[in-house]
Amino acid sequence: MGVVEKIKEIEEEMARTQKNKATEYHLGLLKAKLARYRAQLLEPTSKSGPSGVGFEVQKAGDARVALIGFPSVGKSTLLSKCTHTASEAAAYEFTTLTAIPGVMEYQGARIQLLDLPGIVEGASQGRGRGRQVVATAKTADLILIMLDATKSEEQRRLLEIELDAVGIRLNKRKPDVVFKRRTTGGITFTTTVKLTKTDERTIRTILASYKLHNCDVMIREDITTDEFIDVLIGTRKYIPCLYVYNKIDAISLELVDKLARTENTVVISCEMDLNLDYLTERIWESLKLVKVYTKKRGERPDLADPVCLRKGATIEDVCLGIHKSLATNFRSALVWGRSSKFSPHAQKVSLGHQVQDDDVVSIFTK
């Protein structure tokens, strides 16, 4: 029996099993098996064949945004409008056959927008170019799920199922669980909260099914069995996501209003250029980037070419963003802006100082 058949068999058994306290343990084991087979399917152990390889698009700019959706929802048109990159668009399905990159400029930052081929149902099992689409999507800092506003909500549910099946967790954070392998000593199990969605017995059995007999497990939040399996596997990607409903010019104002009020959702019309500027703003907010401007001694700050970094970045990250030798030869830095204690005046800081958006930094080397 092949891996796909085994997955199907487990999914059918899970669908047949009633969810209650008595079946919780059995379902936990099935979920662990399912996760293991899916990992085999998407990341084969044999080195032959390009099954898990992406489209080999070089990462460019300060962040990468992946456009995912079913065929003919307007991904190519959006790419063309936002980045002035020619991506073939037509009224028939499967126009885009490979990943097409474009660069969107916003507030001095360069954001790479990647138009991926339309996903088909069963992409997580390799149908269409599913594996390649998924492998590339995992490298993104933000996923835009493009949806057709004229179609049912089923399209959104199906895409979420496909991405979840391949280990992409949308708008979720990594569970607060510490897991460490050891060579001896058995299993040490500690919890700092009461577990209501799983139990120690289920977790110990899942560890045994993965042949993990010596490890430390510390659980610091009330997690589910699925979340514990995610921690064990360790290859899950937690990526922010925006749901972009296109073709709003073809639906009623009441429906537009309802969609627009949904969390993590933006409504647009590529055809009529409606709301595209707002979408760009939401992309920037979701990426959580900070812009830092550099200043040479005795000169004005360079406001044309900011260094773009992740929220929470330090002066060391600023140094590495300019040139790696700066961090090695670092002596001190002056910072102006919101992160300065003496704002609007400068503060002398070390490598560990956390910068904020629109800070101005002067770096001095040995």
Short mmCIF file of C-alpha atoms in Angstrom, two decimals:
data_model
loop_
_atom_site.label_atom_id
_atom_site.label_comp_id
_atom_site.label_asym_id
_atom_site.label_seq_id
_atom_site.Cartn_x
_atom_site.Cartn_y
_atom_site.Cartn_z
CA MET A 1 0.00 0.00 0.00
CA GLY A 2 1.40 3.39 -1.04
CA VAL A 3 1.73 6.45 1.21
CA VAL A 4 -1.25 8.22 -0.43
CA GLU A 5 -3.48 5.18 0.21
CA LYS A 6 -2.29 4.98 3.84
CA ILE A 7 -3.11 8.69 4.32
CA LYS A 8 -6.56 8.19 2.81
CA GLU A 9 -7.19 5.16 5.06
CA ILE A 10 -6.25 7.11 8.23
CA GLU A 11 -8.37 10.12 7.18
CA GLU A 12 -11.37 7.81 6.64
CA GLU A 13 -10.87 6.17 10.05
CA MET A 14 -10.64 9.61 11.71
CA ALA A 15 -13.85 10.70 9.96
CA ARG A 16 -15.63 7.55 11.24
CA THR A 17 -14.41 7.98 14.82
CA GLN A 18 -16.65 10.02 17.10
CA LYS A 19 -14.83 12.79 18.97
CA ASN A 20 -15.22 12.41 22.73
CA LYS A 21 -13.11 11.86 25.85
CA ALA A 22 -12.94 8.08 25.28
CA THR A 23 -11.62 8.36 21.69
CA GLU A 24 -9.19 11.25 22.36
CA TYR A 25 -6.23 8.90 22.87
CA HIS A 26 -6.95 6.85 19.72
CA LEU A 27 -7.38 10.01 17.60
CA GLY A 28 -4.07 11.33 18.94
CA LEU A 29 -2.26 8.24 17.64
CA LEU A 30 -3.98 8.50 14.26
CA LYS A 31 -2.98 12.17 13.98
CA ALA A 32 0.66 11.28 14.75
CA LYS A 33 0.64 8.58 12.03
CA LEU A 34 -1.00 10.97 9.56
CA ALA A 35 1.61 13.67 10.19
CA ARG A 36 4.42 11.15 9.67
CA TYR A 37 3.02 9.88 6.34
CA ARG A 38 2.39 13.44 5.08
CA ALA A 39 6.00 14.33 5.89
CA GLN A 40 7.14 11.29 3.87
CA LEU A 41 4.97 12.34 0.95
CA LEU A 42 6.19 15.95 0.81
CA GLU A 43 9.78 15.41 1.88
CA PRO A 44 10.81 12.00 0.48
CA THR A 45 13.91 10.49 2.05
CA SER A 46 15.35 9.40 -1.33
CA LYS A 47 17.44 12.07 -3.05
CA SER A 48 16.26 11.20 -6.55
CA GLY A 49 13.78 13.50 -8.26
CA PRO A 50 12.86 17.13 -7.68
CA SER A 51 9.63 16.38 -5.78
CA GLY A 52 10.23 18.68 -2.83
CA VAL A 53 12.09 21.40 -4.73
CA GLY A 54 10.58 24.83 -5.20
CA PHE A 55 10.74 27.00 -8.32
CA GLU A 56 14.28 28.24 -7.48
CA VAL A 57 13.32 31.89 -7.48
CA GLN A 58 16.09 33.87 -5.82
CA LYS A 59 14.92 35.78 -2.76
CA ALA A 60 15.21 39.51 -3.42
CA GLY A 61 14.29 42.66 -1.54
CA ASP A 62 13.54 43.05 2.16
CA ALA A 63 10.69 40.51 2.38
CA ARG A 64 8.89 37.90 0.26
CA VAL A 65 5.12 37.70 -0.22
CA ALA A 66 3.60 34.61 -1.91
CA LEU A 67 0.34 34.83 -3.89
CA ILE A 68 -1.65 31.61 -3.51
CA GLY A 69 -5.07 30.76 -4.88
CA PHE A 70 -7.08 28.62 -7.25
CA PRO A 71 -6.66 29.32 -10.99
CA SER A 72 -8.19 32.50 -12.48
CA VAL A 73 -8.70 34.50 -9.28
CA GLY A 74 -6.57 37.44 -10.44
CA LYS A 75 -3.07 36.70 -9.02
CA SER A 76 -1.28 37.59 -12.26
CA THR A 77 -3.29 40.80 -12.68
CA LEU A 78 -2.49 41.86 -9.09
CA LEU A 79 1.23 41.21 -9.65
CA SER A 80 1.17 43.32 -12.82
CA LYS A 81 -0.66 46.20 -11.09
CA CYS A 82 1.45 46.26 -7.92
CA THR A 83 4.91 45.62 -9.35
CA HIS A 84 4.70 46.58 -13.05
CA THR A 85 5.88 43.05 -13.85
CA ALA A 86 4.35 41.38 -16.89
CA SER A 87 2.69 38.15 -15.73
CA GLU A 88 0.48 36.55 -18.33
CA ALA A 89 -3.20 36.96 -17.44
CA ALA A 90 -6.16 35.52 -19.32
CA ALA A 91 -9.78 34.53 -18.78
CA TYR A 92 -8.90 30.83 -18.82
CA GLU A 93 -7.38 28.67 -16.07
CA PHE A 94 -3.71 27.70 -15.54
CA THR A 95 -2.21 30.72 -17.35
CA THR A 96 0.75 30.84 -14.92
CA LEU A 97 2.84 27.66 -15.09
CA THR A 98 5.85 28.72 -13.02
CA ALA A 99 6.64 31.22 -10.25
CA ILE A 100 6.86 34.81 -11.51
CA PRO A 101 8.56 37.34 -9.21
CA GLY A 102 8.02 41.10 -9.10
CA VAL A 103 9.23 43.80 -6.72
CA MET A 104 6.87 46.24 -5.03
CA GLU A 105 8.38 49.40 -3.57
CA TYR A 106 6.78 50.95 -0.50
CA GLN A 107 8.20 53.56 1.89
CA GLY A 108 11.71 52.86 0.63
CA ALA A 109 11.38 49.08 1.19
CA ARG A 110 11.55 46.53 -1.61
CA ILE A 111 9.03 43.70 -1.22
CA GLN A 112 9.21 40.68 -3.51
CA LEU A 113 5.79 39.54 -4.70
CA LEU A 114 5.68 35.98 -6.04
CA ASP A 115 2.88 34.85 -8.36
CA LEU A 116 2.64 31.06 -7.88
CA PRO A 117 0.73 28.72 -10.23
CA GLY A 118 -2.91 28.09 -9.31
CA ILE A 119 -3.35 25.42 -6.64
CA VAL A 120 -5.64 22.49 -7.37
CA GLU A 121 -7.43 20.34 -4.80
CA GLY A 122 -5.02 17.60 -3.69
CA ALA A 123 -1.93 19.82 -4.08
CA SER A 124 -0.68 18.63 -0.67
CA GLN A 125 -0.45 15.13 -2.15
CA GLY A 126 1.51 16.37 -5.15
CA ARG A 127 -1.33 16.96 -7.64
CA GLY A 128 -0.63 19.59 -10.30
CA ARG A 129 2.55 21.39 -9.25
CA GLY A 130 1.42 21.29 -5.64
CA ARG A 131 4.71 20.29 -4.03
CA GLN A 132 6.67 23.00 -5.83
CA VAL A 133 4.08 25.66 -4.97
CA VAL A 134 4.16 24.57 -1.32
CA ALA A 135 7.98 24.40 -1.11
CA THR A 136 8.18 27.99 -2.41
CA ALA A 137 5.31 29.24 -0.19
CA LYS A 138 7.24 28.01 2.88
CA THR A 139 10.00 30.53 2.12
CA ALA A 140 7.56 33.49 2.25
CA ASP A 141 7.33 36.05 5.05
CA LEU A 142 3.64 36.61 4.27
CA ILE A 143 1.04 34.65 2.29
CA LEU A 144 -1.70 36.39 0.31
CA ILE A 145 -4.56 33.97 -0.31
CA MET A 146 -6.37 35.30 -3.38
CA LEU A 147 -10.08 34.49 -3.49
CA ASP A 148 -12.87 35.17 -5.96
CA ALA A 149 -15.55 37.27 -4.23
CA THR A 150 -18.21 35.91 -6.62
CA LYS A 151 -17.64 32.31 -5.46
CA SER A 152 -18.54 30.50 -2.23
CA GLU A 153 -16.52 30.42 1.01
CA GLU A 154 -15.68 26.80 0.21
CA GLN A 155 -12.66 28.01 -1.84
CA ARG A 156 -11.11 29.55 1.30
CA ARG A 157 -11.71 26.40 3.37
CA LEU A 158 -10.15 24.14 0.71
CA LEU A 159 -7.02 26.29 0.44
CA GLU A 160 -6.62 26.34 4.23
CA ILE A 161 -6.91 22.53 4.29
CA GLU A 162 -4.24 22.16 1.57
CA LEU A 163 -1.79 24.52 3.30
CA ASP A 164 -2.44 22.99 6.73
CA ALA A 165 -1.79 19.51 5.33
CA VAL A 166 1.70 20.53 4.23
CA GLY A 167 2.69 22.14 7.52
CA ILE A 168 1.92 25.82 6.85
CA ARG A 169 0.13 27.32 9.85
CA LEU A 170 -1.65 30.54 8.91
CA ASN A 171 -1.93 33.40 11.44
CA LYS A 172 -0.81 31.16 14.30
CA ARG A 173 2.16 31.37 16.62
CA LYS A 174 4.47 28.55 17.59
CA PRO A 175 3.16 26.65 20.66
CA ASP A 176 4.98 27.45 23.91
CA VAL A 177 6.54 24.01 24.31
CA VAL A 178 10.18 23.19 25.06
CA PHE A 179 11.29 19.87 23.56
CA LYS A 180 14.87 18.56 23.85
CA ARG A 181 16.23 15.18 22.76
CA ARG A 182 18.65 13.34 25.04
CA THR A 183 20.71 10.17 24.74
CA THR A 184 19.74 8.69 28.14
CA GLY A 185 17.49 9.31 31.14
CA GLY A 186 14.05 8.48 29.76
CA ILE A 187 11.24 11.02 29.31
CA THR A 188 10.94 14.03 31.64
CA PHE A 189 7.46 15.52 31.38
CA THR A 190 6.59 18.90 32.96
CA THR A 191 3.59 21.20 32.59
CA THR A 192 3.08 24.69 33.99
CA VAL A 193 -0.62 24.83 33.05
CA LYS A 194 -3.56 22.44 33.27
CA LEU A 195 -3.99 20.45 30.02
CA THR A 196 -7.64 20.32 28.90
CA LYS A 197 -7.21 19.42 25.19
CA THR A 198 -4.75 16.52 25.52
CA ASP A 199 -3.11 14.52 28.35
CA GLU A 200 0.23 13.06 29.42
CA ARG A 201 -0.68 9.52 28.34
CA THR A 202 -1.43 10.64 24.75
CA ILE A 203 1.78 12.69 24.57
CA ARG A 204 3.93 9.82 25.88
CA THR A 205 2.38 7.42 23.32
CA ILE A 206 3.01 9.90 20.48
CA LEU A 207 6.65 10.17 21.59
CA ALA A 208 6.91 6.35 21.56
CA SER A 209 5.38 6.21 18.03
CA TYR A 210 8.22 8.53 16.88
CA LYS A 211 10.75 6.28 18.70
CA LEU A 212 11.58 9.08 21.16
CA HIS A 213 12.37 7.42 24.50
CA ASN A 214 14.83 9.96 25.96
CA CYS A 215 13.80 13.60 25.97
CA ASP A 216 12.67 16.60 28.02
CA VAL A 217 9.17 17.98 27.44
CA MET A 218 7.99 21.18 29.08
CA ILE A 219 4.51 22.45 28.16
CA ARG A 220 3.78 26.08 29.08
CA GLU A 221 0.34 26.56 27.50
CA ASP A 222 -2.86 24.53 27.06
CA ILE A 223 -2.03 22.92 23.71
CA THR A 224 -3.88 20.42 21.52
CA THR A 225 -2.53 17.04 20.35
CA ASP A 226 -2.03 18.53 16.85
CA GLU A 227 0.08 21.37 18.24
CA PHE A 228 2.29 18.93 20.15
CA ILE A 229 2.83 16.88 16.96
CA ASP A 230 3.78 20.13 15.17
CA VAL A 231 6.46 20.81 17.81
CA LEU A 232 7.79 17.24 17.50
CA ILE A 233 8.07 17.37 13.71
CA GLY A 234 9.79 20.75 13.89
CA THR A 235 9.35 21.67 10.21
CA ARG A 236 6.10 23.59 10.58
CA LYS A 237 6.05 27.14 9.26
CA TYR A 238 4.04 29.80 11.10
CA ILE A 239 3.31 32.44 8.48
CA PRO A 240 1.01 35.50 8.67
CA CYS A 241 -1.72 35.53 6.03
CA LEU A 242 -4.04 38.06 4.40
CA TYR A 243 -7.19 36.89 2.62
CA VAL A 244 -7.64 39.04 -0.49
CA TYR A 245 -11.09 38.95 -2.11
CA ASN A 246 -10.89 40.09 -5.76
CA LYS A 247 -13.74 41.01 -8.16
CA ILE A 248 -15.75 43.00 -5.59
CA ASP A 249 -17.15 45.07 -8.47
CA ALA A 250 -19.28 42.02 -9.36
CA ILE A 251 -20.99 41.56 -5.96
CA SER A 252 -23.45 43.53 -3.79
CA LEU A 253 -22.34 46.33 -1.43
CA GLU A 254 -23.76 44.35 1.53
CA LEU A 255 -21.49 41.39 0.74
CA VAL A 256 -18.47 43.68 0.21
CA ASP A 257 -19.11 45.22 3.65
CA LYS A 258 -19.47 41.80 5.28
CA LEU A 259 -16.19 40.52 3.74
CA ALA A 260 -14.30 43.73 4.55
CA ARG A 261 -15.19 43.40 8.25
CA THR A 262 -13.78 39.85 8.45
CA GLU A 263 -10.45 39.52 10.31
CA ASN A 264 -7.25 39.51 8.19
CA THR A 265 -9.24 40.32 5.06
CA VAL A 266 -8.87 42.92 2.29
CA VAL A 267 -11.40 43.44 -0.51
CA ILE A 268 -10.15 44.64 -3.93
CA SER A 269 -10.92 44.81 -7.63
CA CYS A 270 -7.86 44.43 -9.87
CA GLU A 271 -9.98 45.18 -12.93
CA MET A 272 -11.13 48.57 -11.57
CA ASP A 273 -8.05 49.37 -9.40
CA LEU A 274 -10.19 49.44 -6.24
CA ASN A 275 -8.47 49.37 -2.82
CA LEU A 276 -5.01 48.38 -4.15
CA ASP A 277 -3.27 51.15 -2.15
CA TYR A 278 -4.93 49.92 1.05
CA LEU A 279 -3.80 46.36 0.24
CA THR A 280 -0.19 47.60 -0.04
CA GLU A 281 -0.52 49.26 3.40
CA ARG A 282 -1.91 46.05 4.93
CA ILE A 283 0.95 44.02 3.40
CA TRP A 284 3.44 46.43 5.03
CA GLU A 285 1.69 46.19 8.42
CA SER A 286 1.51 42.38 8.28
CA LEU A 287 5.22 42.04 7.45
CA LYS A 288 6.09 43.96 10.66
CA LEU A 289 9.17 45.60 9.16
CA VAL A 290 11.03 48.57 10.60
CA LYS A 291 12.95 51.12 8.53
CA VAL A 292 16.25 52.43 9.88
CA TYR A 293 18.11 55.31 8.21
CA THR A 294 21.89 55.61 8.35
CA LYS A 295 23.85 58.80 9.00
CA LYS A 296 27.54 59.52 8.42
CA ARG A 297 29.36 61.82 10.82
CA GLY A 298 28.75 65.49 9.99
CA GLU A 299 26.23 64.66 7.24
CA ARG A 300 22.44 64.52 6.96
CA PRO A 301 20.76 61.10 7.25
CA ASP A 302 20.29 59.13 4.02
CA LEU A 303 16.46 59.02 3.77
CA ALA A 304 16.47 57.55 0.25
CA ASP A 305 17.84 54.11 1.12
CA PRO A 306 16.65 52.74 4.50
CA VAL A 307 17.78 49.45 6.01
CA CYS A 308 14.61 47.31 6.43
CA LEU A 309 14.60 44.79 9.27
CA ARG A 310 12.18 42.64 11.26
CA LYS A 311 10.41 44.16 14.28
CA GLY A 312 12.61 43.60 17.33
CA ALA A 313 15.87 44.03 15.37
CA THR A 314 18.96 45.36 17.16
CA ILE A 315 21.90 47.60 16.22
CA GLU A 316 23.79 44.37 15.43
CA ASP A 317 21.14 43.51 12.81
CA VAL A 318 21.54 47.04 11.35
CA CYS A 319 25.31 46.45 11.08
CA LEU A 320 24.81 43.07 9.39
CA GLY A 321 22.22 44.63 7.04
CA ILE A 322 24.84 47.13 5.83
CA HIS A 323 28.00 44.96 5.88
CA LYS A 324 29.03 42.05 8.14
CA SER A 325 32.43 43.67 8.91
CA LEU A 326 30.64 46.52 10.75
CA ALA A 327 29.47 44.18 13.54
CA THR A 328 32.98 42.70 13.93
CA ASN A 329 34.67 46.11 14.20
CA PHE A 330 31.83 47.82 16.09
CA ARG A 331 32.79 50.39 18.74
CA SER A 332 29.55 52.29 19.46
CA ALA A 333 26.48 53.81 17.82
CA LEU A 334 24.31 56.90 18.14
CA VAL A 335 20.57 56.56 17.64
CA TRP A 336 17.93 59.25 17.10
CA GLY A 337 14.21 58.52 17.06
CA ARG A 338 11.64 56.59 19.07
CA SER A 339 14.11 54.10 20.52
CA SER A 340 16.31 56.89 21.96
CA LYS A 341 15.80 57.52 25.68
CA PHE A 342 16.62 61.19 25.10
CA SER A 343 14.49 61.74 21.97
CA PRO A 344 14.68 64.05 20.02
CA HIS A 345 18.38 63.97 21.04
CA ALA A 346 20.74 61.05 20.32
CA GLN A 347 21.52 58.19 22.67
CA LYS A 348 24.83 56.30 22.66
CA VAL A 349 24.00 52.57 22.40
CA SER A 350 25.58 49.10 22.12
CA LEU A 351 25.00 46.22 19.67
CA GLY A 352 22.08 44.87 21.71
CA HIS A 353 19.99 48.07 21.53
CA GLN A 354 16.58 47.43 19.92
CA VAL A 355 15.73 49.85 17.09
CA GLN A 356 12.29 51.17 16.14
CA ASP A 357 10.66 52.31 12.91
CA ASP A 358 12.15 55.50 11.38
CA ASP A 359 15.18 55.55 13.71
CA VAL A 360 18.36 57.24 12.46
CA VAL A 361 21.63 55.47 13.30
CA SER A 362 25.31 56.46 13.17
CA ILE A 363 27.75 53.54 13.58
CA PHE A 364 31.35 54.01 14.72
CA THR A 365 33.99 51.33 14.20
CA LYS A 366 37.33 50.61 15.92
#
